[in-house]
């Protein structure tokens, strides 16, 4: 048993964890999750960079539908969260057989949703670029990219399901390694489909899908057959109590992703009116910026697993202690990433585009966004903490208010200042969002009640304690 698994076992059994062991557990779980998130972002960078070599129009076509791919995948991730949070909590409560059944019900649910969205996307693909006000020169390429991406959506979500389920058990190392492998496969497949078969932008989507298919099938096999917590012969049949709790947890997450994703779609529509150079610069900048905030999402993934198991084990005081230590770690890491983004933005834009106009504009907006990274990190990590606790409603409410009450109206009002004005609106909104999440975290985990451990409280209250 390695150090991470030993700490998680002590957590479930009511053993006291010193502050040093708490930080060690946080970072041991977070580092592989961060690598997994960074690898996923690198796949977007690879797609954008390799397709960008075909010209700014090819890059703009991917950028035009990128927000729609986030919308589809985000809603599906909400479905997965409805089951992965339950899985973490039941493992924390020592109910491993129940966790395995919940895991399988989650697999059946996400495949059903992914197939539905894939079919919907295939029918919508020819019309989506027109609705998004894309220039006629990029509409056919954008349709092809989105259509092929939708075709591979079930494999992309199978990969996400396996990653989240394994992370819920405390295994972040294998998912991290496989996401890095998927990134390497993406380079190979993209090179083959884009340049050798001359499929252009469509080849980028096919390459990404093929890479996801390879890794997702292995991860799914490992989850169902080899995982110490989730393997065995268990039913895939839906159970009323599991579905009810999945809806309670996952529906707000899906709504939150719908709110955020639709906001990105409208944001893209606003940017589309600024011309193809702004569309390309916006797309590349979002992809480059995601390298900065992926560590935050990695820490958030670890937070959901740790807090979920704490809640399942009934470790209330330890839950509060870990929640604030995870939040502090997230803000610190994201502050460092914001500084790095400021200095590295010119190099990132040169990597992604050969167009000097796109490079210059992208560098300007990335340096605006650098000032939002600490508070964006606060929001991302707080979301992971609250999800592990089972609180998914308030993140949805905050996202709704922040996106539609601040970002969209402010961005629309700032279009007169071009893309920098629109990104200034986004940076302002992200800072406000971070403050709102910190306020919610204070209400959920009052600081004056933090302790390093809760050795006096060992009663296991189970998943219902969430």
mmCIF file of N, CA and C in Angstrom, residues 377-466:
data_model
loop_
_atom_site.group_PDB
_atom_site.id
_atom_site.type_symbol
_atom_site.label_atom_id
_atom_site.label_comp_id
_atom_site.label_asym_id
_atom_site.label_seq_id
_atom_site.Cartn_x
_atom_site.Cartn_y
_atom_site.Cartn_z
ATOM 1 N N UNK A 377 -8.873 30.516 -9.936
ATOM 2 C CA UNK A 377 -8.462 29.320 -9.216
ATOM 3 C C UNK A 377 -9.297 29.109 -7.963
ATOM 4 N N UNK A 378 -9.593 30.198 -7.242
ATOM 5 C CA UNK A 378 -10.436 30.089 -6.050
ATOM 6 C C UNK A 378 -11.798 29.504 -6.399
ATOM 7 N N UNK A 379 -12.376 29.938 -7.521
ATOM 8 C CA UNK A 379 -13.687 29.448 -7.947
ATOM 9 C C UNK A 379 -13.625 27.983 -8.369
ATOM 10 N N UNK A 380 -12.598 27.626 -9.151
ATOM 11 C CA UNK A 380 -12.478 26.248 -9.644
ATOM 12 C C UNK A 380 -12.336 25.263 -8.493
ATOM 13 N N UNK A 381 -11.414 25.546 -7.573
ATOM 14 C CA UNK A 381 -11.139 24.619 -6.479
ATOM 15 C C UNK A 381 -12.318 24.560 -5.514
ATOM 16 N N UNK A 382 -12.941 25.712 -5.239
ATOM 17 C CA UNK A 382 -14.108 25.716 -4.359
ATOM 18 C C UNK A 382 -15.233 24.864 -4.945
ATOM 19 N N UNK A 383 -15.374 24.894 -6.258
ATOM 20 C CA UNK A 383 -16.387 24.066 -6.910
ATOM 21 C C UNK A 383 -16.130 22.589 -6.654
ATOM 22 N N UNK A 384 -14.863 22.156 -6.785
ATOM 23 C CA UNK A 384 -14.514 20.763 -6.513
ATOM 24 C C UNK A 384 -14.781 20.373 -5.072
ATOM 25 N N UNK A 385 -14.471 21.274 -4.139
ATOM 26 C CA UNK A 385 -14.709 21.009 -2.716
ATOM 27 C C UNK A 385 -16.207 20.857 -2.440
ATOM 28 N N UNK A 386 -16.989 21.795 -2.952
ATOM 29 C CA UNK A 386 -18.430 21.760 -2.717
ATOM 30 C C UNK A 386 -19.073 20.535 -3.363
ATOM 31 N N UNK A 387 -18.586 20.134 -4.540
ATOM 32 C CA UNK A 387 -19.125 18.931 -5.188
ATOM 33 C C UNK A 387 -18.824 17.687 -4.357
ATOM 34 N N UNK A 388 -17.627 17.604 -3.799
ATOM 35 C CA UNK A 388 -17.308 16.463 -2.952
ATOM 36 C C UNK A 388 -18.220 16.386 -1.744
ATOM 37 N N UNK A 389 -18.636 17.524 -1.239
ATOM 38 C CA UNK A 389 -19.559 17.594 -0.103
ATOM 39 C C UNK A 389 -20.987 17.246 -0.517
ATOM 40 N N UNK A 390 -21.247 17.311 -1.831
ATOM 41 C CA UNK A 390 -22.591 17.074 -2.326
ATOM 42 C C UNK A 390 -23.355 18.345 -2.595
ATOM 43 N N UNK A 391 -22.716 19.497 -2.399
ATOM 44 C CA UNK A 391 -23.353 20.796 -2.632
ATOM 45 C C UNK A 391 -23.072 21.222 -4.072
ATOM 46 N N UNK A 392 -23.999 20.927 -4.976
ATOM 47 C CA UNK A 392 -23.826 21.310 -6.378
ATOM 48 C C UNK A 392 -24.788 22.414 -6.794
ATOM 49 N N UNK A 393 -25.743 22.752 -5.917
ATOM 50 C CA UNK A 393 -26.726 23.774 -6.270
ATOM 51 C C UNK A 393 -26.125 25.172 -6.266
ATOM 52 N N UNK A 394 -25.363 25.493 -5.199
ATOM 53 C CA UNK A 394 -24.827 26.852 -5.104
ATOM 54 C C UNK A 394 -23.805 27.178 -6.192
ATOM 55 N N UNK A 395 -22.921 26.257 -6.585
ATOM 56 C CA UNK A 395 -22.055 26.569 -7.729
ATOM 57 C C UNK A 395 -22.834 26.902 -8.991
ATOM 58 N N UNK A 396 -23.982 26.241 -9.178
ATOM 59 C CA UNK A 396 -24.819 26.536 -10.342
ATOM 60 C C UNK A 396 -25.397 27.943 -10.261
ATOM 61 N N UNK A 397 -25.881 28.314 -9.075
ATOM 62 C CA UNK A 397 -26.457 29.644 -8.887
ATOM 63 C C UNK A 397 -25.400 30.723 -9.112
ATOM 64 N N UNK A 398 -24.212 30.506 -8.543
ATOM 65 C CA UNK A 398 -23.135 31.493 -8.696
ATOM 66 C C UNK A 398 -22.725 31.621 -10.162
ATOM 67 N N UNK A 399 -22.616 30.489 -10.863
ATOM 68 C CA UNK A 399 -22.244 30.524 -12.286
ATOM 69 C C UNK A 399 -23.291 31.246 -13.114
ATOM 70 N N UNK A 400 -24.561 31.034 -12.796
ATOM 71 C CA UNK A 400 -25.639 31.710 -13.517
ATOM 72 C C UNK A 400 -25.558 33.215 -13.338
ATOM 73 N N UNK A 401 -25.417 33.642 -12.103
ATOM 74 C CA UNK A 401 -25.341 35.082 -11.816
ATOM 75 C C UNK A 401 -24.098 35.689 -12.449
ATOM 76 N N UNK A 402 -22.967 34.976 -12.313
ATOM 77 C CA UNK A 402 -21.694 35.515 -12.788
ATOM 78 C C UNK A 402 -21.635 35.591 -14.311
ATOM 79 N N UNK A 403 -22.036 34.505 -14.995
ATOM 80 C CA UNK A 403 -21.936 34.473 -16.457
ATOM 81 C C UNK A 403 -22.947 35.392 -17.126
ATOM 82 N N UNK A 404 -24.212 35.223 -16.768
ATOM 83 C CA UNK A 404 -25.270 35.941 -17.473
ATOM 84 C C UNK A 404 -25.571 37.315 -16.868
ATOM 85 N N UNK A 405 -25.205 37.498 -15.605
ATOM 86 C CA UNK A 405 -25.427 38.807 -14.997
ATOM 87 C C UNK A 405 -24.265 39.762 -15.172
ATOM 88 N N UNK A 406 -23.046 39.194 -15.366
ATOM 89 C CA UNK A 406 -21.859 40.050 -15.477
ATOM 90 C C UNK A 406 -21.152 39.903 -16.828
ATOM 91 N N UNK A 407 -20.711 38.669 -17.137
ATOM 92 C CA UNK A 407 -19.831 38.504 -18.288
ATOM 93 C C UNK A 407 -20.492 38.913 -19.615
ATOM 94 N N UNK A 408 -21.653 38.332 -19.914
ATOM 95 C CA UNK A 408 -22.266 38.552 -21.222
ATOM 96 C C UNK A 408 -22.655 40.017 -21.439
ATOM 97 N N UNK A 409 -23.378 40.659 -20.502
ATOM 98 C CA UNK A 409 -23.723 42.069 -20.736
ATOM 99 C C UNK A 409 -22.486 42.974 -20.812
ATOM 100 N N UNK A 410 -21.502 42.726 -19.940
ATOM 101 C CA UNK A 410 -20.305 43.572 -19.915
ATOM 102 C C UNK A 410 -19.489 43.369 -21.187
ATOM 103 N N UNK A 411 -19.357 42.103 -21.639
ATOM 104 C CA UNK A 411 -18.613 41.829 -22.866
ATOM 105 C C UNK A 411 -19.277 42.500 -24.065
ATOM 106 N N UNK A 412 -20.613 42.425 -24.135
ATOM 107 C CA UNK A 412 -21.329 43.058 -25.239
ATOM 108 C C UNK A 412 -21.117 44.565 -25.228
ATOM 109 N N UNK A 413 -21.051 45.147 -24.021
ATOM 110 C CA UNK A 413 -20.859 46.595 -23.910
ATOM 111 C C UNK A 413 -19.435 47.016 -24.263
ATOM 112 N N UNK A 414 -18.464 46.080 -24.177
ATOM 113 C CA UNK A 414 -17.059 46.418 -24.392
ATOM 114 C C UNK A 414 -16.574 46.093 -25.800
ATOM 115 N N UNK A 415 -17.471 45.696 -26.710
ATOM 116 C CA UNK A 415 -17.031 45.339 -28.062
ATOM 117 C C UNK A 415 -16.423 46.518 -28.811
ATOM 118 N N UNK A 416 -16.770 47.716 -28.407
ATOM 119 C CA UNK A 416 -16.185 48.895 -29.047
ATOM 120 C C UNK A 416 -14.680 48.989 -28.851
ATOM 121 N N UNK A 417 -14.168 48.291 -27.849
ATOM 122 C CA UNK A 417 -12.725 48.280 -27.590
ATOM 123 C C UNK A 417 -12.047 47.044 -28.179
ATOM 124 N N UNK A 418 -12.777 46.327 -29.045
ATOM 125 C CA UNK A 418 -12.215 45.165 -29.705
ATOM 126 C C UNK A 418 -12.086 43.979 -28.764
ATOM 127 N N UNK A 419 -11.280 43.001 -29.175
ATOM 128 C CA UNK A 419 -11.109 41.796 -28.377
ATOM 129 C C UNK A 419 -10.518 42.079 -26.989
ATOM 130 N N UNK A 420 -9.557 43.029 -26.827
ATOM 131 C CA UNK A 420 -9.074 43.328 -25.470
ATOM 132 C C UNK A 420 -10.186 43.796 -24.538
ATOM 133 N N UNK A 421 -11.127 44.579 -25.046
ATOM 134 C CA UNK A 421 -12.242 45.023 -24.215
ATOM 135 C C UNK A 421 -13.116 43.871 -23.772
ATOM 136 N N UNK A 422 -13.377 42.935 -24.692
ATOM 137 C CA UNK A 422 -14.198 41.770 -24.364
ATOM 138 C C UNK A 422 -13.501 40.897 -23.319
ATOM 139 N N UNK A 423 -12.191 40.739 -23.448
ATOM 140 C CA UNK A 423 -11.456 39.924 -22.476
ATOM 141 C C UNK A 423 -11.315 40.635 -21.139
ATOM 142 N N UNK A 424 -11.286 41.950 -21.142
ATOM 143 C CA UNK A 424 -11.291 42.671 -19.867
ATOM 144 C C UNK A 424 -12.586 42.383 -19.108
ATOM 145 N N UNK A 425 -13.704 42.326 -19.836
ATOM 146 C CA UNK A 425 -14.985 41.988 -19.216
ATOM 147 C C UNK A 425 -14.935 40.584 -18.615
ATOM 148 N N UNK A 426 -14.319 39.633 -19.341
ATOM 149 C CA UNK A 426 -14.213 38.266 -18.834
ATOM 150 C C UNK A 426 -13.336 38.209 -17.591
ATOM 151 N N UNK A 427 -12.223 38.931 -17.573
ATOM 152 C CA UNK A 427 -11.335 38.932 -16.412
ATOM 153 C C UNK A 427 -12.034 39.531 -15.194
ATOM 154 N N UNK A 428 -12.795 40.581 -15.411
ATOM 155 C CA UNK A 428 -13.547 41.205 -14.310
ATOM 156 C C UNK A 428 -14.560 40.218 -13.725
ATOM 157 N N UNK A 429 -15.260 39.512 -14.611
ATOM 158 C CA UNK A 429 -16.261 38.540 -14.154
ATOM 159 C C UNK A 429 -15.620 37.403 -13.372
ATOM 160 N N UNK A 430 -14.459 36.921 -13.802
ATOM 161 C CA UNK A 430 -13.802 35.807 -13.110
ATOM 162 C C UNK A 430 -13.350 36.210 -11.709
ATOM 163 N N UNK A 431 -12.902 37.443 -11.547
ATOM 164 C CA UNK A 431 -12.531 37.922 -10.211
ATOM 165 C C UNK A 431 -13.749 37.987 -9.294
ATOM 166 N N UNK A 432 -14.868 38.476 -9.837
ATOM 167 C CA UNK A 432 -16.101 38.526 -9.045
ATOM 168 C C UNK A 432 -16.573 37.113 -8.692
ATOM 169 N N UNK A 433 -16.458 36.182 -9.635
ATOM 170 C CA UNK A 433 -16.880 34.804 -9.385
ATOM 171 C C UNK A 433 -16.066 34.184 -8.256
ATOM 172 N N UNK A 434 -14.755 34.421 -8.262
ATOM 173 C CA UNK A 434 -13.910 33.880 -7.204
ATOM 174 C C UNK A 434 -14.309 34.383 -5.830
ATOM 175 N N UNK A 435 -14.622 35.662 -5.730
ATOM 176 C CA UNK A 435 -15.050 36.225 -4.443
ATOM 177 C C UNK A 435 -16.365 35.604 -3.977
ATOM 178 N N UNK A 436 -17.293 35.380 -4.899
ATOM 179 C CA UNK A 436 -18.568 34.763 -4.551
ATOM 180 C C UNK A 436 -18.369 33.333 -4.045
ATOM 181 N N UNK A 437 -17.467 32.592 -4.679
ATOM 182 C CA UNK A 437 -17.213 31.225 -4.239
ATOM 183 C C UNK A 437 -16.520 31.200 -2.870
ATOM 184 N N UNK A 438 -15.624 32.136 -2.624
ATOM 185 C CA UNK A 438 -14.986 32.198 -1.310
ATOM 186 C C UNK A 438 -16.018 32.484 -0.225
ATOM 187 N N UNK A 439 -16.975 33.349 -0.520
ATOM 188 C CA UNK A 439 -18.046 33.633 0.435
ATOM 189 C C UNK A 439 -18.852 32.374 0.722
ATOM 190 N N UNK A 440 -19.181 31.601 -0.337
ATOM 191 C CA UNK A 440 -19.942 30.367 -0.138
ATOM 192 C C UNK A 440 -19.133 29.347 0.661
ATOM 193 N N UNK A 441 -17.834 29.288 0.413
ATOM 194 C CA UNK A 441 -16.988 28.356 1.148
ATOM 195 C C UNK A 441 -16.939 28.728 2.631
ATOM 196 N N UNK A 442 -16.909 30.018 2.922
ATOM 197 C CA UNK A 442 -16.924 30.471 4.316
ATOM 198 C C UNK A 442 -18.203 30.042 5.020
ATOM 199 N N UNK A 443 -19.314 30.064 4.283
ATOM 200 C CA UNK A 443 -20.580 29.646 4.881
ATOM 201 C C UNK A 443 -20.640 28.131 5.085
ATOM 202 N N UNK A 444 -20.003 27.378 4.187
ATOM 203 C CA UNK A 444 -20.040 25.914 4.279
ATOM 204 C C UNK A 444 -19.024 25.359 5.264
ATOM 205 N N UNK A 445 -17.857 26.022 5.337
ATOM 206 C CA UNK A 445 -16.781 25.547 6.212
ATOM 207 C C UNK A 445 -16.232 26.731 7.008
ATOM 208 N N UNK A 446 -16.897 27.137 8.087
ATOM 209 C CA UNK A 446 -16.427 28.297 8.875
ATOM 210 C C UNK A 446 -14.994 28.096 9.351
ATOM 211 N N UNK A 447 -14.163 29.111 9.151
ATOM 212 C CA UNK A 447 -12.735 28.976 9.463
ATOM 213 C C UNK A 447 -12.471 28.790 10.942
ATOM 214 N N UNK A 448 -13.299 29.379 11.812
ATOM 215 C CA UNK A 448 -13.019 29.315 13.233
ATOM 216 C C UNK A 448 -13.243 27.924 13.823
ATOM 217 N N UNK A 449 -13.745 27.011 12.976
ATOM 218 C CA UNK A 449 -13.990 25.654 13.459
ATOM 219 C C UNK A 449 -12.990 24.653 12.883
ATOM 220 N N UNK A 450 -11.964 25.162 12.190
ATOM 221 C CA UNK A 450 -10.972 24.262 11.596
ATOM 222 C C UNK A 450 -10.114 23.601 12.671
ATOM 223 N N UNK A 451 -9.846 22.352 12.487
ATOM 224 C CA UNK A 451 -8.894 21.629 13.327
ATOM 225 C C UNK A 451 -8.081 20.718 12.441
ATOM 226 N N UNK A 452 -6.921 20.310 12.927
ATOM 227 C CA UNK A 452 -6.064 19.478 12.082
ATOM 228 C C UNK A 452 -6.594 18.066 11.951
ATOM 229 N N UNK A 453 -7.398 17.625 12.870
ATOM 230 C CA UNK A 453 -7.958 16.284 12.792
ATOM 231 C C UNK A 453 -9.228 16.248 13.615
ATOM 232 N N UNK A 454 -9.929 15.149 13.567
ATOM 233 C CA UNK A 454 -11.129 15.001 14.376
ATOM 234 C C UNK A 454 -11.146 13.621 15.013
ATOM 235 N N UNK A 455 -10.145 13.365 15.796
ATOM 236 C CA UNK A 455 -9.999 12.044 16.388
ATOM 237 C C UNK A 455 -11.137 11.709 17.335
ATOM 238 N N UNK A 456 -11.839 12.758 17.839
ATOM 239 C CA UNK A 456 -12.947 12.494 18.747
ATOM 240 C C UNK A 456 -14.197 12.108 18.007
ATOM 241 N N UNK A 457 -14.229 12.342 16.683
ATOM 242 C CA UNK A 457 -15.431 12.039 15.907
ATOM 243 C C UNK A 457 -15.124 10.926 14.928
ATOM 244 N N UNK A 458 -15.472 9.738 15.262
ATOM 245 C CA UNK A 458 -15.169 8.606 14.403
ATOM 246 C C UNK A 458 -16.412 7.908 13.911
ATOM 247 N N UNK A 459 -17.581 8.434 14.296
ATOM 248 C CA UNK A 459 -18.811 7.791 13.853
ATOM 249 C C UNK A 459 -18.950 7.935 12.351
ATOM 250 N N UNK A 460 -19.232 6.855 11.668
ATOM 251 C CA UNK A 460 -19.386 6.861 10.219
ATOM 252 C C UNK A 460 -20.840 7.154 9.892
ATOM 253 N N UNK A 461 -21.086 8.353 9.363
ATOM 254 C CA UNK A 461 -22.467 8.752 9.062
ATOM 255 C C UNK A 461 -22.872 8.403 7.666
ATOM 256 N N UNK A 462 -21.942 7.931 6.826
ATOM 257 C CA UNK A 462 -22.284 7.445 5.497
ATOM 258 C C UNK A 462 -22.556 8.556 4.515
ATOM 259 N N UNK A 463 -22.861 8.197 3.273
ATOM 260 C CA UNK A 463 -23.077 9.158 2.201
ATOM 261 C C UNK A 463 -24.204 10.122 2.481
ATOM 262 N N UNK A 464 -25.192 9.711 3.261
ATOM 263 C CA UNK A 464 -26.319 10.602 3.520
ATOM 264 C C UNK A 464 -25.899 11.848 4.266
ATOM 265 N N UNK A 465 -24.713 11.828 4.874
ATOM 266 C CA UNK A 465 -24.246 12.998 5.606
ATOM 267 C C UNK A 465 -23.964 14.171 4.706
ATOM 268 N N UNK A 466 -23.838 13.915 3.398
ATOM 269 C CA UNK A 466 -23.564 15.012 2.469
ATOM 270 C C UNK A 466 -24.705 16.005 2.451
#
